[in-house]
PDB file of C-alpha atoms and ligand atoms in Angstrom:
ATOM      1  CA  MET A   1       1.625  -6.841  11.829  1.00  0.00           C
ATOM      2  CA  LEU A   2       3.217  -4.080  13.996  1.00  0.00           C
ATOM      3  CA  ARG A   3       1.115  -1.654  15.809  1.00  0.00           C
ATOM      4  CA  GLU A   4       2.090   1.993  16.562  1.00  0.00           C
ATOM      5  CA  ASN A   5       2.797   1.164  20.236  1.00  0.00           C
ATOM      6  CA  GLU A   6       5.187  -1.587  19.316  1.00  0.00           C
ATOM      7  CA  VAL A   7       7.733   0.558  17.531  1.00  0.00           C
ATOM      8  CA  SER A   8      10.147   3.139  18.970  1.00  0.00           C
ATOM      9  CA  LYS A   9       9.403   6.828  18.912  1.00  0.00           C
ATOM     10  CA  LYS A  10      12.164   7.324  16.234  1.00  0.00           C
ATOM     11  CA  GLU A  11      10.790   4.498  14.067  1.00  0.00           C
ATOM     12  CA  LYS A  12       7.367   5.980  14.229  1.00  0.00           C
ATOM     13  CA  ALA A  13       8.574   9.507  13.371  1.00  0.00           C
ATOM     14  CA  ASP A  14      10.507   7.994  10.369  1.00  0.00           C
ATOM     15  CA  ILE A  15       7.582   5.954   9.268  1.00  0.00           C
ATOM     16  CA  GLN A  16       5.255   8.981   9.409  1.00  0.00           C
ATOM     17  CA  THR A  17       7.810  11.259   7.472  1.00  0.00           C
ATOM     18  CA  LEU A  18       8.339   8.680   4.900  1.00  0.00           C
ATOM     19  CA  MET A  19       4.610   8.359   4.245  1.00  0.00           C
ATOM     20  CA  LYS A  20       4.042  12.148   4.156  1.00  0.00           C
ATOM     21  CA  PHE A  21       7.004  12.727   1.826  1.00  0.00           C
ATOM     22  CA  VAL A  22       5.780  10.152  -0.616  1.00  0.00           C
ATOM     23  CA  GLU A  23       2.300  11.429  -0.327  1.00  0.00           C
ATOM     24  CA  ILE A  24       3.157  14.864  -1.087  1.00  0.00           C
ATOM     25  CA  TYR A  25       5.357  13.812  -3.963  1.00  0.00           C
ATOM     26  CA  CYS A  26       2.688  11.671  -5.561  1.00  0.00           C
ATOM     27  CA  HIS A  27      -0.152  14.209  -5.060  1.00  0.00           C
ATOM     28  CA  GLU A  28       1.894  16.967  -6.684  1.00  0.00           C
ATOM     29  CA  ASN A  29       3.533  14.998  -9.558  1.00  0.00           C
ATOM     30  CA  HIS A  30       1.222  12.067 -10.513  1.00  0.00           C
ATOM     31  CA  ASP A  31      -2.140  11.978 -12.039  1.00  0.00           C
ATOM     32  CA  GLY A  32      -4.321   9.150 -12.716  1.00  0.00           C
ATOM     33  CA  GLU A  33      -5.782   6.449 -10.451  1.00  0.00           C
ATOM     34  CA  LYS A  34      -4.808   6.242  -6.826  1.00  0.00           C
ATOM     35  CA  VAL A  35      -5.451   3.693  -4.129  1.00  0.00           C
ATOM     36  CA  PRO A  36      -5.259   3.775  -0.373  1.00  0.00           C
ATOM     37  CA  PHE A  37      -2.029   2.715   0.846  1.00  0.00           C
ATOM     38  CA  SER A  38      -1.780  -0.413   2.989  1.00  0.00           C
ATOM     39  CA  LEU A  39       0.979  -2.551   4.222  1.00  0.00           C
ATOM     40  CA  LYS A  40       1.184  -5.985   5.674  1.00  0.00           C
ATOM     41  CA  LEU A  41       3.983  -5.132   7.967  1.00  0.00           C
ATOM     42  CA  LEU A  42       2.362  -2.284   9.817  1.00  0.00           C
ATOM     43  CA  ASP A  43      -0.937  -1.412  11.190  1.00  0.00           C
ATOM     44  CA  LEU A  44      -1.125   2.040   9.649  1.00  0.00           C
ATOM     45  CA  LYS A  45      -4.171   3.236  11.627  1.00  0.00           C
ATOM     46  CA  GLY A  46      -2.041   4.453  14.461  1.00  0.00           C
ATOM     47  CA  PHE A  47       0.378   6.285  12.320  1.00  0.00           C
ATOM     48  CA  VAL A  48      -2.040   8.299  10.054  1.00  0.00           C
ATOM     49  CA  LYS A  49      -5.427   9.603  10.811  1.00  0.00           C
ATOM     50  CA  ARG A  50      -6.613   9.482   7.240  1.00  0.00           C
ATOM     51  CA  GLU A  51      -6.030   7.397   4.142  1.00  0.00           C
ATOM     52  CA  ILE A  52      -3.018   7.894   1.983  1.00  0.00           C
ATOM     53  CA  LEU A  53      -3.913   7.851  -1.734  1.00  0.00           C
ATOM     54  CA  LEU A  54      -1.068   6.745  -3.950  1.00  0.00           C
ATOM     55  CA  CYS A  55      -0.467   5.848  -7.485  1.00  0.00           C
ATOM     56  CA  PRO A  56       0.930   2.226  -8.144  1.00  0.00           C
ATOM     57  CA  ASP A  57       4.415   3.354  -8.532  1.00  0.00           C
ATOM     58  CA  CYS A  58       4.528   5.500  -5.302  1.00  0.00           C
ATOM     59  CA  HIS A  59       2.681   2.507  -3.550  1.00  0.00           C
ATOM     60  CA  HIS A  60       5.620   0.377  -4.489  1.00  0.00           C
ATOM     61  CA  LEU A  61       8.278   2.751  -3.428  1.00  0.00           C
ATOM     62  CA  LEU A  62       6.580   3.591  -0.126  1.00  0.00           C
ATOM     63  CA  THR A  63       6.257  -0.250   0.688  1.00  0.00           C
ATOM     64  CA  TYR A  64       9.967  -0.546  -0.189  1.00  0.00           C
ATOM     65  CA  GLY A  65      10.975   2.444   1.980  1.00  0.00           C
ATOM     66  CA  LEU A  66       8.917   1.317   4.974  1.00  0.00           C
ATOM     67  CA  THR A  67       9.940  -2.368   4.781  1.00  0.00           C
ATOM     68  CA  MET A  68      13.586  -1.353   4.684  1.00  0.00           C
ATOM     69  CA  ARG A  69      13.168   1.164   7.551  1.00  0.00           C
ATOM     70  CA  MET A  70      11.689  -1.567   9.686  1.00  0.00           C
ATOM     71  CA  LYS A  71      14.431  -4.072   8.806  1.00  0.00           C
ATOM     72  CA  CYS A  72      17.288  -1.578   9.437  1.00  0.00           C
ATOM     73  CA  PRO A  73      19.933  -3.713  10.984  1.00  0.00           C
ATOM     74  CA  HIS A  74      21.494  -0.728  12.760  1.00  0.00           C
ATOM     75  CA  ASP A  75      20.580   0.459  16.238  1.00  0.00           C
ATOM     76  CA  PRO A  76      20.585   3.338  16.617  1.00  0.00           C
ATOM     77  CA  LYS A  77      19.849   3.828  13.035  1.00  0.00           C
ATOM     78  CA  PRO A  78      22.467   6.242  11.285  1.00  0.00           C
ATOM     79  CA  MET A  79      21.247   8.808   8.811  1.00  0.00           C
ATOM     80  CA  CYS A  80      20.699   6.903   5.676  1.00  0.00           C
ATOM     81  CA  LYS A  81      23.172   9.084   3.730  1.00  0.00           C
ATOM     82  CA  LYS A  82      25.981   8.132   6.088  1.00  0.00           C
ATOM     83  CA  CYS A  83      25.019   4.386   6.310  1.00  0.00           C
ATOM     84  CA  GLU A  84      27.279   1.871   5.148  1.00  0.00           C
ATOM     85  CA  THR A  85      24.568  -0.771   4.480  1.00  0.00           C
ATOM     86  CA  GLN A  86      22.687   1.401   1.880  1.00  0.00           C
ATOM     87  CA  CYS A  87      19.257  -0.365   1.448  1.00  0.00           C
ATOM     88  CA  TYR A  88      18.229   1.920  -1.496  1.00  0.00           C
ATOM     89  CA  HIS A  89      19.902   0.796  -4.794  1.00  0.00           C
ATOM     90  CA  GLY A  90      19.701   1.952  -8.339  1.00  0.00           C
ATOM     91  CA  GLU A  91      16.314   3.092  -9.356  1.00  0.00           C
ATOM     92  CA  TYR A  92      14.983   3.124  -5.740  1.00  0.00           C
ATOM     93  CA  LYS A  93      17.827   5.162  -4.667  1.00  0.00           C
ATOM     94  CA  ALA A  94      17.260   7.913  -7.440  1.00  0.00           C
ATOM     95  CA  LYS A  95      13.500   7.801  -6.742  1.00  0.00           C
ATOM     96  CA  ILE A  96      13.618   8.378  -3.006  1.00  0.00           C
ATOM     97  CA  ARG A  97      16.207  11.025  -3.383  1.00  0.00           C
ATOM     98  CA  GLU A  98      13.887  12.726  -5.843  1.00  0.00           C
ATOM     99  CA  VAL A  99      10.900  12.380  -3.408  1.00  0.00           C
ATOM    100  CA  MET A 100      12.956  13.663  -0.398  1.00  0.00           C
ATOM    101  CA  LYS A 101      14.205  16.627  -2.359  1.00  0.00           C
ATOM    102  CA  PHE A 102      10.857  17.617  -3.849  1.00  0.00           C
ATOM    103  CA  SER A 103       8.857  17.152  -0.645  1.00  0.00           C
ATOM    104  CA  GLY A 104      11.476  18.859   1.390  1.00  0.00           C
ATOM    105  CA  MET A 105      11.241  21.893  -0.811  1.00  0.00           C
ATOM    106  CA  TYR A 106       7.515  21.676  -0.805  1.00  0.00           C
ATOM    107  CA  LEU A 107       7.412  21.673   3.061  1.00  0.00           C
ATOM    108  CA  VAL A 108       9.822  24.626   3.393  1.00  0.00           C
ATOM    109  CA  LYS A 109       7.711  26.589   0.810  1.00  0.00           C
ATOM    110  CA  HIS A 110       4.676  25.838   2.916  1.00  0.00           C
ATOM    111  CA  GLY A 111       6.214  26.567   6.144  1.00  0.00           C
ATOM    112  CA  ARG A 112       6.340  23.023   7.371  1.00  0.00           C
ATOM    113  CA  VAL A 113       9.923  22.955   8.643  1.00  0.00           C
ATOM    114  CA  ASP A 114       8.704  20.873  11.729  1.00  0.00           C
ATOM    115  CA  MET A 115       8.270  17.937   9.349  1.00  0.00           C
ATOM    116  CA  LEU A 116      11.861  18.496   8.037  1.00  0.00           C
ATOM    117  CA  TYR A 117      13.232  18.305  11.375  1.00  0.00           C
ATOM    118  CA  HIS A 118      11.783  14.825  11.990  1.00  0.00           C
ATOM    119  CA  TYR A 119      13.535  13.774   8.706  1.00  0.00           C
ATOM    120  CA  LEU A 120      16.989  15.243   9.372  1.00  0.00           C
ATOM    121  CA  ARG A 121      17.229  14.209  12.861  1.00  0.00           C
TER     122      ARG A 121
HETATM  123 ZN1   ZN B   1       2.749   8.552  -7.439  1.00  0.00          ZN
END
C-alpha cells in the first residue's frame, strides 16, 4: 500500500482531484446507500482528511481511475486527453468524461477554480 509521502506531488494532486471529482458527482447525482471509499493500492488517510462516501458504481469507477493513474506507464504523464495509451475504454471513458464535465462545472459555479487548475495542469 502506497503512502502519501511515497508518491510524487503531481500524483498526489491527481489522486486528490480524481477523488474530489467523483465525490462531487456522486453526491449530486446518486441517491441510495453509500459506503466509505477505500483502496488496497493507496493509504488514503494522507490524501483526504475525511471519508469519501460513494455509491457502489462510483466506488468502482474511482477504484479503476486511481488504479490506472498509479499504473500510468508514462513519465511525465501527458494529459489523458492527449495520451496514446488511453486507459479508459468504452463505458469507463464515457463515465469519467461525464464526471469531469459535471464536477468541473460544479466547481466553477462554486468558485473553486483552484481545483480545476490541478486537473488541467
Ligand atoms: Zn455514485
